[in-house]
Amino acid sequence: MFRGLFRSERARREALTAGQVTPDPSRCVQCGICSFNCPIGIDVRRHAWLGQPVVNSRCLTCGECVARCPRGVLTFERTNLFAERKK
Amino acid sequence: MTRYLLIGTGVAAISALEAIRSVDERGEVSVVSDDPHGYYSRPGLAYYLTGELEESLLFPYQKADFSRLNARFYRARVSHIFPSEQEIELEGGARLPYDKLLIATGAQALPLKVPGADLAGVHKLDNLADARALLAHARRGRPALVTGGGITALELAEGLASRGMKVHYVFRSERYWPAVLDETESRIIESLLRREGMTLSPQTEVTEILGRNGKVTGARLSNGKIIPADLIAYAIGIAPRIGLAREAGIACERGILVNERMETSLPGIYAAGDAAQVYDPAAGKHVLDSLWTPAREQGRAAGRNMAGQPTAYCKSIPFNVTRLAGLTVTIIGAVAVPSPLTPLPQGEGKPPSPLPPLPQGERNAPSPLSHLPQGEGNTPSHLLPSPTGRGAGGEGRGEGDLLAIARGDSETWRELPHAIIAQSGFEVNRLRLMVGKTHLLGAIVMGDQKLSAPLQKLIREKVEITPIRAQLLAPDAPIADILAGFVRRGNGKQGN
Ligand SMILES: Cc1cc2nc3c(=O)[nH]c(=O)nc-3n(C[C@H](O)[C@H](O)[C@H](O)COP(=O)(O)OP(=O)(O)OC[C@H]3O[C@@H](n4cnc5c(N)ncnc54)[C@H](O)[C@@H]3O)c2cc1C
Ligand code: SF4
Ligand code: SF4
């Protein structure tokens, strides 16, 4: 029933890679699955607790934390950088 | 210098501690807890059971975080509060003084009261020690029995199944979690559980747990059958831990009653989290939640008030995202549907339409409940755990498996909203909206979660939906598309 509503998964990933991981703390239960799955060991859970986006230059924007979070806490939000680059 | 004392190391207490420190750097803070594992993610225990998480990952805070908060931690059980002396007593007799006290003692599982419940191999899931014990008992290929309702019962069932156990799920009601889910939703979950290989016995109770040499060997059911099991796990509801408060003369109902500043009936004493029963202006009464984020927010408000910064806690719309039978489910706001026994007065909107059959030819066709009562006085009475052990209010609402609310649960979800239901999707992706006169009052999102976050915002912020209300209520309306369009036009977007 959601077909055609949203961009395909791949297109979404492409758009996402330009953004930064942004948490909605009200959904987070501090389970740690995001931190557990981050390939470079960023403590994403702490960002979710503090409500701060991951502004770590080491972040690969691989999307692993976003995909693994069981509660939809994490999304990629486009950075201004991306918008400027496009101009 | 103020002496603060916090009972508990759950999220409510830790959040209070942070809030105190954000206001008062010098005050003396003591934290007492009887949990040897301190602060960890209780909801994370479900993922620990399935093996998605290592135990060490359950702990959000490391040593350095605790030293930054500059508090003294005691591992002990508090046995008494002496309000007139402003002291607490620890088991063993030691006393600690306080100027400001927070009771954040959480909740605990209601005990299973059947013969044999004390045998080794009978488990609940309150804390990390319980989760460890469950895992230590789980044996691949061996039979396990799970009984109870709500989210925790399924977390137990799925945790054990993912450890290779053959799970038999026994529940009293006619369908899974009738207090919160409608019939279609229950059937979806049940058929997924069966597909996973679980055996389900609805309308059945465990009447006796059988054992040999002090160990569980099986259970006798109300239908007379004897089911072999190495392990029995139960989740029949929780009760706030209010014994300390009640004994100290603090006003309690089902939980410790607090005002919007999280103050109890006694001066200088606060309560927060699962132990607290908080005033809900929308409902006009005090209600219980067992939810992580409200516990955190209440702890924060309590901490600030204790440190002298007046802060009101405003109960937000209760919300949870959970996994039921492998399916992600978001529950927001008031979502109860009237039980089939409730007469349905003439409502507004379209006439009820029967629902299409379920996937996999499920035997029970869902009943066509498209209308909700319009009049006053349809709100169900609260689910009071009665001395006999069965929830008085619960029975009438068909909540046979839970004697009270459960973990990750809210009393508010059981409210019958004055709303009309719009629904679509009868496969694994399903959306149910509780459409009020001007805004949405509740929603259940199953499967595809793209609308979960926008809906949370639409409901929490009571966004006007009048422009799309008629469309949503039209027969066979594609409500997901209508909502998505509404959101795309800038309504209820994240971070608006
Ligand atoms: C298995 C499970 C799954 C859950 N799933 C979800 C979910 O999906 N979503 C969600 O939002 N919530 C969920 N919850 C609920 C959530 O974890 C709780 O709402 C939250 O942890 C409450 O925090 P709290 O600080 O109030 O209490 P708790 O975390 O229970 O902490 C209470 C503390 O008080 C201490 N204590 C109690 N009595 C005494 C005493 N006499 N002396 C000393 N110490 C004492 C305890 O040791 C403990 O440290 C789940 C809970 C469990 C157990
Ligand atoms: S995985 Fe999601 S819910 Fe768990 S800690 Fe990370 S952001 Fe929070
Ligand atoms: S996007 Fe990848 S690298 Fe960045 S925080 Fe998430 S998991 Fe780690």
XYZ file of C-alpha atoms and ligand atoms in Angstrom:
652
model
C 0.000 0.000 0.000
C 2.985 2.273 0.408
C 4.201 1.599 -3.112
C 5.047 4.689 -5.054
C 4.797 6.850 -2.005
C 8.416 7.118 -1.329
C 11.554 6.921 -3.303
C 13.043 3.511 -3.763
C 15.396 2.241 -1.107
C 18.468 2.765 -3.297
C 17.589 6.301 -4.242
C 16.991 7.002 -0.612
C 20.417 5.675 0.347
C 22.059 7.863 -2.259
C 20.299 10.937 -0.993
C 21.120 9.983 2.530
C 24.838 9.637 2.103
C 25.063 13.370 1.796
C 23.614 13.968 5.235
C 24.470 13.529 8.877
C 22.949 11.120 11.336
C 20.344 12.966 13.391
C 18.506 11.445 16.377
C 15.009 11.931 17.755
C 15.750 11.382 21.462
C 12.101 10.897 22.398
C 12.143 7.513 20.606
C 15.438 6.239 21.978
C 15.657 3.606 24.723
C 19.476 3.606 24.930
C 19.712 -0.024 23.881
C 23.090 0.488 22.215
C 22.429 -1.418 18.986
C 23.543 1.626 16.973
C 26.869 1.949 18.791
C 27.329 -1.816 18.601
C 26.997 -1.767 14.819
C 28.966 1.343 13.954
C 31.999 0.058 12.043
C 34.261 2.776 13.374
C 33.041 2.762 16.936
C 31.215 6.081 17.172
C 29.019 6.109 20.283
C 25.840 6.926 18.384
C 23.764 6.091 21.453
C 25.314 9.021 23.325
C 24.359 11.358 20.499
C 20.812 10.029 20.741
C 20.735 10.670 24.502
C 21.963 14.211 24.042
C 19.851 14.858 20.951
C 22.938 15.836 18.985
C 23.614 14.901 15.359
C 26.749 12.890 14.618
C 29.120 15.590 13.463
C 32.146 13.356 13.603
C 34.395 13.702 10.570
C 35.167 9.991 10.846
C 31.506 9.088 10.251
C 31.335 7.159 6.990
C 27.630 7.917 6.599
C 27.385 4.213 5.904
C 23.867 4.141 7.347
C 24.477 1.074 9.481
C 23.258 2.750 12.691
C 20.211 4.220 10.932
C 19.255 0.860 9.457
C 19.839 -1.155 12.634
C 18.074 1.056 15.165
C 14.923 -0.897 15.983
C 12.980 2.222 16.938
C 13.458 4.643 14.083
C 15.405 7.110 16.221
C 18.018 7.905 13.619
C 17.622 9.577 10.241
C 19.979 11.202 7.834
C 19.429 14.862 7.562
C 20.890 16.785 4.676
C 23.619 19.136 5.622
C 23.843 22.640 4.216
C 27.159 21.663 2.767
C 25.386 19.429 0.299
C 22.982 22.134 -0.777
C 25.816 24.573 -1.293
C 27.858 22.125 -3.302
C 24.936 21.635 -5.652
C 24.643 25.311 -6.426
C 24.684 22.697 50.861
C 21.714 20.581 49.863
C 21.869 16.836 50.491
C 20.096 14.942 47.723
C 19.209 11.299 47.969
C 17.995 9.237 45.041
C 16.559 5.743 45.378
C 17.143 3.759 42.181
C 19.622 3.654 39.318
C 17.098 3.379 36.515
C 16.715 5.997 33.826
C 14.484 8.172 36.033
C 17.117 8.418 38.778
C 20.049 8.916 36.389
C 18.159 11.603 34.535
C 17.325 13.297 37.860
C 20.985 13.157 38.845
C 21.993 14.858 35.595
C 19.329 17.492 36.086
C 20.440 18.194 39.649
C 24.010 18.606 38.461
C 22.930 20.954 35.683
C 21.605 23.290 38.367
C 23.649 22.550 41.481
C 27.294 21.563 41.099
C 28.121 21.552 44.784
C 25.270 19.717 46.498
C 25.957 16.295 47.947
C 24.218 13.550 45.975
C 23.818 9.954 47.151
C 22.282 7.248 44.972
C 21.096 3.953 46.455
C 20.031 0.952 44.411
C 19.493 -2.728 45.053
C 20.318 -3.650 41.461
C 23.916 -4.932 41.394
C 24.150 -3.951 37.724
C 23.315 -0.287 38.234
C 22.134 1.682 35.225
C 21.434 -0.149 31.961
C 18.880 -0.160 29.178
C 15.975 -2.221 30.400
C 14.253 -2.240 26.980
C 17.614 -3.412 25.609
C 17.171 -6.651 27.574
C 14.836 -7.866 24.833
C 17.607 -7.463 22.250
C 20.084 -9.065 24.629
C 17.793 -12.112 24.812
C 17.628 -12.456 21.042
C 21.398 -12.121 20.802
C 21.350 -8.846 18.876
C 23.296 -7.161 21.640
C 26.196 -8.154 23.817
C 25.690 -7.672 27.488
C 28.393 -5.021 27.795
C 26.471 -2.850 25.322
C 23.497 -2.549 27.656
C 25.331 0.032 29.737
C 25.038 3.546 28.331
C 27.373 5.052 30.935
C 30.977 4.247 31.714
C 32.996 5.018 34.823
C 34.036 8.418 33.535
C 30.422 9.468 33.051
C 29.586 8.593 36.618
C 32.590 10.398 38.062
C 31.622 13.469 36.060
C 28.282 13.414 37.862
C 30.082 13.407 41.189
C 27.707 11.336 43.292
C 28.157 8.647 45.900
C 26.657 5.287 44.895
C 25.489 2.724 47.425
C 24.424 -0.779 46.546
C 21.808 -1.614 49.123
C 18.110 -2.078 49.533
C 16.296 0.781 51.201
C 14.076 -0.661 53.908
C 12.426 2.472 55.350
C 11.890 6.152 54.785
C 11.509 8.304 57.904
C 10.038 11.556 56.597
C 9.934 13.347 59.949
C 13.629 12.633 60.536
C 14.566 13.180 56.864
C 16.429 9.904 56.804
C 16.264 6.592 55.030
C 17.304 3.263 56.450
C 19.191 0.650 54.479
C 18.805 -3.080 54.966
C 21.249 -3.851 57.759
C 20.306 -0.727 59.684
C 22.583 2.028 58.345
C 20.891 5.393 57.880
C 21.397 8.178 55.359
C 20.112 11.745 55.809
C 18.559 13.890 53.079
C 17.119 17.305 52.410
C 15.524 16.253 49.118
C 14.548 12.662 48.363
C 13.618 11.048 45.049
C 11.831 7.709 44.938
C 12.536 6.194 41.525
C 12.053 2.564 42.444
C 10.482 1.462 39.149
C 8.113 -1.453 38.848
C 8.326 -5.182 39.144
C 6.625 -8.174 37.575
C 3.461 -9.416 39.220
C 4.101 -12.929 40.475
C 2.544 -15.934 38.807
C 0.330 -17.455 41.452
C -0.049 -21.101 40.532
C 1.235 -24.192 42.317
C 4.828 -24.889 41.312
C 5.696 -21.279 40.476
C 8.669 -21.496 42.839
C 10.370 -24.292 40.887
C 13.737 -23.659 39.264
C 13.177 -22.798 35.620
C 10.273 -20.384 36.164
C 11.314 -16.925 34.967
C 10.204 -13.307 34.706
C 11.966 -10.439 32.968
C 12.474 -7.417 35.195
C 16.193 -6.892 35.172
C 19.555 -7.997 33.865
C 19.862 -10.769 36.446
C 16.568 -12.223 35.149
C 17.774 -12.043 31.537
C 21.001 -13.809 32.477
C 19.088 -16.535 34.285
C 16.831 -17.037 31.268
C 19.783 -17.381 28.940
C 21.512 -19.773 31.302
C 18.436 -22.018 31.239
C 17.677 -21.808 27.524
C 18.568 -24.995 25.664
C 18.459 -25.376 21.902
C 15.811 -27.800 20.707
C 14.115 -28.051 24.121
C 10.516 -26.994 24.839
C 9.671 -23.726 26.627
C 6.333 -22.305 27.677
C 5.565 -18.589 27.776
C 2.441 -17.172 29.344
C 1.034 -13.671 29.748
C 0.379 -10.770 27.441
C 1.551 -7.454 26.080
C 4.982 -6.738 24.729
C 7.095 -8.536 27.310
C 5.412 -11.913 26.764
C 6.337 -11.767 23.096
C 9.837 -10.539 23.880
C 10.232 -13.597 26.075
C 8.753 -15.908 23.457
C 10.922 -14.538 20.687
C 14.049 -14.377 22.808
C 13.660 -18.050 23.659
C 12.751 -18.982 20.075
C 15.840 -17.216 18.778
C 17.879 -19.305 21.223
C 16.506 -22.360 19.469
C 13.842 -23.309 21.983
C 10.488 -24.696 20.844
C 8.081 -22.163 22.267
C 4.492 -22.755 23.282
C 2.675 -19.489 23.999
C -0.316 -19.806 26.302
C -2.666 -16.860 26.830
C -6.050 -16.367 28.441
C -7.716 -13.982 26.053
C -9.382 -14.943 22.840
C -6.691 -13.131 20.841
C -3.306 -11.517 21.430
C -3.309 -8.196 23.419
C -6.965 -7.205 22.934
C -6.670 -4.136 25.183
C -4.492 -2.315 22.666
C -4.702 -4.112 19.316
C -7.813 -4.580 17.234
C -8.804 -7.968 15.975
C -7.047 -7.713 12.600
C -3.827 -6.636 14.266
C -3.984 -9.471 16.789
C -4.533 -11.971 14.002
C -1.602 -10.640 12.012
C 0.698 -11.100 15.008
C -0.680 -14.548 15.761
C -0.238 -15.771 12.210
C 3.342 -14.471 12.142
C 4.117 -16.255 15.407
C 2.743 -19.498 14.012
C 4.732 -19.009 10.850
C 7.837 -18.735 13.048
C 6.998 -22.185 14.334
C 5.478 -21.263 17.678
C 2.489 -23.113 19.104
C -0.283 -20.825 20.358
C -2.935 -21.731 22.903
C -5.441 -18.891 23.255
C -8.182 -18.935 25.885
C -6.017 -21.166 28.008
C -4.326 -20.761 31.362
C -1.482 -22.414 33.147
C -3.098 -23.990 36.206
C -0.088 -25.776 37.642
C 3.618 -25.976 37.027
C 4.959 -29.488 37.230
C 8.446 -30.441 38.300
C 10.863 -33.059 39.438
C 13.709 -32.578 41.938
C 12.839 -28.918 42.260
C 13.058 -28.305 38.494
C 10.344 -27.515 35.976
C 9.282 -30.363 33.724
C 6.085 -28.932 32.300
C 2.740 -27.336 32.969
C -0.854 -28.356 33.303
C -3.232 -26.153 31.318
C -6.840 -25.229 31.979
C -7.890 -27.417 29.043
C -6.487 -30.415 30.887
C -3.458 -30.845 28.650
C -0.001 -31.348 30.073
C 2.722 -29.562 28.132
C 6.328 -30.580 28.669
C 8.687 -27.628 29.216
C 12.209 -27.125 30.544
C 11.560 -23.468 31.093
C 8.510 -21.363 31.850
C 8.512 -17.604 31.425
C 5.681 -15.292 32.384
C 4.695 -11.651 31.914
C 1.284 -10.988 33.393
C 1.740 -7.326 34.218
C 3.756 -5.171 36.541
C 3.201 -3.290 39.768
C 5.010 -0.082 40.689
C 7.309 -0.595 43.684
C 5.444 1.634 46.127
C 5.878 -0.299 49.369
C 8.481 2.102 50.793
C 6.417 5.168 49.984
C 3.163 3.748 51.258
C 4.734 2.677 54.539
C 6.148 6.190 54.982
C 2.654 7.655 54.682
C 3.012 9.016 51.151
C -0.248 9.091 49.167
C -0.405 6.235 46.651
C -2.964 4.668 44.372
C -1.568 2.141 41.905
C 1.625 4.203 41.891
C 2.999 7.053 43.995
C 0.816 10.087 43.325
C 2.733 13.150 42.167
C 1.828 16.616 40.970
C 3.279 18.211 37.850
C 6.456 19.068 39.762
C 6.809 15.408 40.655
C 6.232 16.207 44.326
C 4.585 13.539 46.437
C 2.149 14.318 49.218
C 5.062 14.864 51.632
C 7.312 17.927 51.419
C 10.826 17.390 50.061
C 9.953 13.950 48.684
C 9.609 13.403 44.934
C 8.831 10.405 42.758
C 9.458 9.691 39.068
C 9.416 6.915 36.489
C 7.537 3.640 36.585
C 6.883 4.061 40.316
C 5.043 7.361 39.866
C 1.417 7.861 38.947
C 1.345 11.134 37.100
C -1.462 13.587 36.546
C -2.650 13.569 32.962
C -4.478 16.822 32.193
C -6.035 15.282 29.068
C -7.625 12.455 31.041
C -8.220 14.497 34.188
C -6.732 11.823 36.394
C -3.484 10.201 37.471
C -2.231 7.448 35.150
C 0.597 4.933 34.954
C 3.080 4.468 32.159
C 5.933 2.015 31.957
C 7.892 3.762 29.291
C 11.513 4.790 29.032
C 11.104 8.338 27.715
C 8.438 9.463 30.205
C 10.615 8.005 33.001
C 13.531 10.031 31.722
C 11.493 13.220 31.384
C 9.930 12.817 34.816
C 13.354 12.238 36.340
C 14.610 15.389 34.727
C 11.706 17.477 36.007
C 12.067 15.998 39.487
C 15.803 16.708 39.566
C 15.363 20.323 38.528
C 12.627 20.910 41.069
C 14.705 19.285 43.798
C 17.563 21.637 42.937
C 15.265 24.644 43.159
C 14.412 25.276 39.481
C 10.625 25.100 39.182
C 9.914 22.799 36.236
C 6.577 21.351 35.237
C 6.384 17.884 33.770
C 3.860 17.849 31.006
C 2.720 14.340 30.160
C 3.167 13.814 26.471
C 1.275 11.406 24.272
C 2.543 7.934 25.164
C 4.412 6.291 22.405
C 6.341 3.093 21.817
C 7.980 1.324 18.942
C 8.221 -2.351 19.488
C 8.680 -5.553 17.604
C 5.866 -8.044 17.748
C 6.520 -11.346 16.013
C 9.334 -9.729 14.076
C 7.085 -6.935 12.845
C 7.861 -3.369 13.842
C 4.843 -1.755 15.472
C 4.436 1.845 16.594
C 1.694 2.637 19.092
C 0.782 6.279 19.658
C -1.888 7.900 21.826
C -5.305 6.398 22.558
C -5.869 3.359 20.369
C -8.322 1.077 22.129
C -11.242 -0.212 20.104
C -14.501 -1.021 21.804
C -14.867 -4.653 22.710
C -17.427 -6.535 20.617
C -19.645 -6.624 23.683
C -19.854 -2.855 23.835
C -23.013 -1.683 22.067
C -22.056 0.753 19.384
C -24.265 3.814 19.292
C -24.929 5.565 16.005
C -21.763 7.388 15.037
C -20.840 9.816 12.341
C -19.180 8.992 9.062
C -19.417 6.033 6.771
C -21.237 2.842 7.577
C -19.095 -0.006 8.800
C -17.534 -2.074 6.069
C -16.453 -5.647 6.650
C -12.716 -6.183 6.492
C -11.152 -8.347 3.803
C -9.870 -11.752 4.899
C -6.488 -12.113 6.516
C -3.377 -13.446 4.877
C -2.904 -17.196 5.063
C -6.578 -17.840 5.450
C -6.700 -17.138 9.167
C -9.756 -18.751 10.588
C -11.373 -15.736 12.239
C -12.665 -12.950 10.097
C -12.245 -9.688 11.938
C -15.405 -8.051 13.120
C -16.399 -4.865 11.336
C -15.782 -2.210 13.926
C -15.618 1.054 12.148
C -17.327 3.200 14.697
C -16.574 4.227 18.178
C -19.005 5.282 20.818
C -19.781 8.955 20.740
C -21.231 9.559 24.155
C -19.468 10.324 27.398
C -18.802 7.677 29.935
C -17.392 5.030 27.648
C -13.895 5.291 28.990
C -12.978 2.020 30.603
C -12.222 1.982 34.276
C -8.569 1.505 35.088
C -7.127 -1.892 35.328
C -6.836 -2.387 39.009
C -4.883 -5.371 40.141
C -7.382 -6.794 42.566
C -6.422 -8.782 45.661
C -7.660 -11.938 43.994
C -5.081 -11.329 41.340
C -7.359 -10.665 38.406
C -7.823 -7.179 37.065
C -11.390 -6.153 37.659
C -11.420 -3.558 34.903
C -9.355 -5.820 32.711
C -11.861 -8.617 32.544
C -14.566 -6.455 31.041
C -12.138 -5.141 28.462
C -11.037 -8.582 27.465
C -7.573 -8.029 28.906
C -7.295 -11.523 30.222
C -3.530 -11.858 30.151
C -2.417 -8.769 31.942
C -3.498 -8.025 35.455
C -2.138 -4.497 35.160
C -0.156 -2.604 32.604
C 2.972 -4.303 31.353
C 6.437 -3.111 30.379
C 6.651 -0.658 27.546
C 2.983 -0.015 28.133
C 0.722 2.887 28.986
C -2.699 3.089 30.550
C -3.525 5.826 28.060
C -3.431 3.400 25.126
C -6.454 1.685 26.612
C -8.540 4.840 26.490
C -11.420 4.730 24.064
C -10.969 7.928 22.140
C -13.932 9.816 20.754
C -12.837 9.061 17.268
C -13.631 7.214 14.107
C -11.252 4.578 12.888
C -9.687 4.810 9.475
C -7.636 1.831 8.474
C -5.939 0.280 5.536
C -3.691 -2.644 4.824
C -4.457 -6.102 6.008
C -1.181 -7.738 5.255
C 1.931 -7.051 7.258
C 1.780 -3.351 6.470
C -1.126 -1.898 8.320
C -2.084 1.535 9.470
C -4.889 2.361 11.881
C -5.777 5.955 12.686
C -8.020 7.221 15.420
C -9.520 10.249 13.703
C -10.858 12.896 16.065
C -12.960 15.929 15.161
C -10.014 18.175 14.375
C -6.897 16.102 14.944
C -5.641 12.553 15.205
C -5.944 10.969 18.651
C -3.969 7.811 18.143
C -2.426 5.482 15.618
C -0.972 2.038 15.159
C 1.612 1.594 12.440
C 2.549 -1.992 11.620
C 5.289 -3.030 9.249
C 6.349 -0.138 7.032
C 7.405 2.594 9.450
C 7.782 5.584 7.144
C 4.725 7.246 8.645
C 5.664 6.454 12.238
C 7.684 9.583 12.982
C 5.363 12.015 11.151
C 2.347 10.502 12.896
C 4.024 10.821 16.271
C 4.377 14.512 15.576
C 0.861 14.973 14.149
C -0.653 13.364 17.237
C 1.673 14.867 19.828
C 1.207 18.373 18.479
C -2.488 17.979 17.712
C -1.945 19.198 14.165
C -5.237 20.196 12.487
C -6.221 17.571 9.969
C -9.471 19.153 8.819
C -8.175 19.523 5.230
C -7.835 15.743 4.872
C -10.337 14.469 7.419
C -13.134 13.719 4.972
C -10.707 11.976 2.624
C -9.390 9.816 5.450
C -12.876 8.698 6.358
C -14.035 7.928 2.821
C -14.726 4.231 2.159
C -11.555 2.341 1.212
C -9.522 5.520 1.429
C -5.801 5.087 0.735
C -5.065 6.653 4.112
C -1.304 6.104 3.947
C -1.086 8.051 0.685
C -3.364 10.791 1.955
C -1.266 11.180 5.081
C 2.016 11.031 3.214
C 0.809 13.792 0.911
C -0.318 15.845 3.875
C 3.081 15.418 5.520
C 4.936 16.186 2.300
C 3.070 19.476 2.072
C 4.821 20.420 5.280
C 2.453 19.241 7.981
C 3.964 17.417 10.919
C 7.381 16.963 9.361
C 10.240 16.064 11.648
C 12.024 19.113 12.947
C 9.366 21.562 11.789
C 12.040 -6.327 29.265
C 11.604 -4.893 29.249
C 11.219 -4.298 28.051
C 10.824 -2.970 28.010
N 10.495 -2.421 26.801
C 10.205 -1.117 26.721
C 9.958 -0.493 25.473
O 9.947 -1.143 24.428
N 9.712 0.828 25.440
C 9.686 1.580 26.565
O 9.472 2.788 26.476
N 9.896 1.023 27.776
C 10.153 -0.303 27.881
N 10.386 -0.866 29.111
C 10.128 -0.059 30.317
C 11.256 0.850 30.702
O 12.434 0.121 30.774
C 10.916 1.477 32.039
O 9.791 2.309 31.852
C 12.035 2.310 32.629
O 13.187 1.539 32.763
C 11.607 2.878 33.973
O 12.688 3.488 34.597
P 12.680 3.788 36.163
O 13.944 4.522 36.411
O 11.415 4.404 36.547
O 12.686 2.372 36.875
P 13.695 1.159 36.818
O 14.537 1.212 35.605
O 12.887 -0.046 37.052
O 14.654 1.400 38.056
C 14.238 1.226 39.387
C 15.449 1.245 40.284
O 15.059 1.279 41.650
C 15.815 0.352 42.373
N 15.039 0.003 43.592
C 13.727 -0.328 43.687
N 13.371 -0.524 44.975
C 14.475 -0.298 45.714
C 14.759 -0.327 47.111
N 13.835 -0.623 48.028
N 16.020 -0.056 47.529
C 16.988 0.256 46.626
N 16.766 0.310 45.298
C 15.529 0.038 44.846
C 16.068 -0.771 41.389
O 17.182 -1.545 41.745
C 16.346 0.027 40.126
O 17.681 0.477 40.106
C 10.794 -2.207 29.190
C 11.183 -2.801 30.395
C 11.589 -4.118 30.443
C 12.009 -4.729 31.752
S 19.725 1.735 18.380
Fe 18.157 3.341 18.384
S 17.035 3.044 20.311
Fe 18.954 1.893 20.493
S 20.385 3.359 21.470
Fe 20.661 3.563 19.269
S 19.312 5.244 18.685
Fe 18.645 4.553 20.713
S 26.563 6.320 9.628
Fe 27.956 4.565 9.846
S 29.897 5.467 10.501
Fe 28.339 7.055 10.789
S 27.745 6.824 12.928
Fe 26.299 5.563 11.726
S 27.214 3.520 11.688
Fe 28.818 4.927 12.365
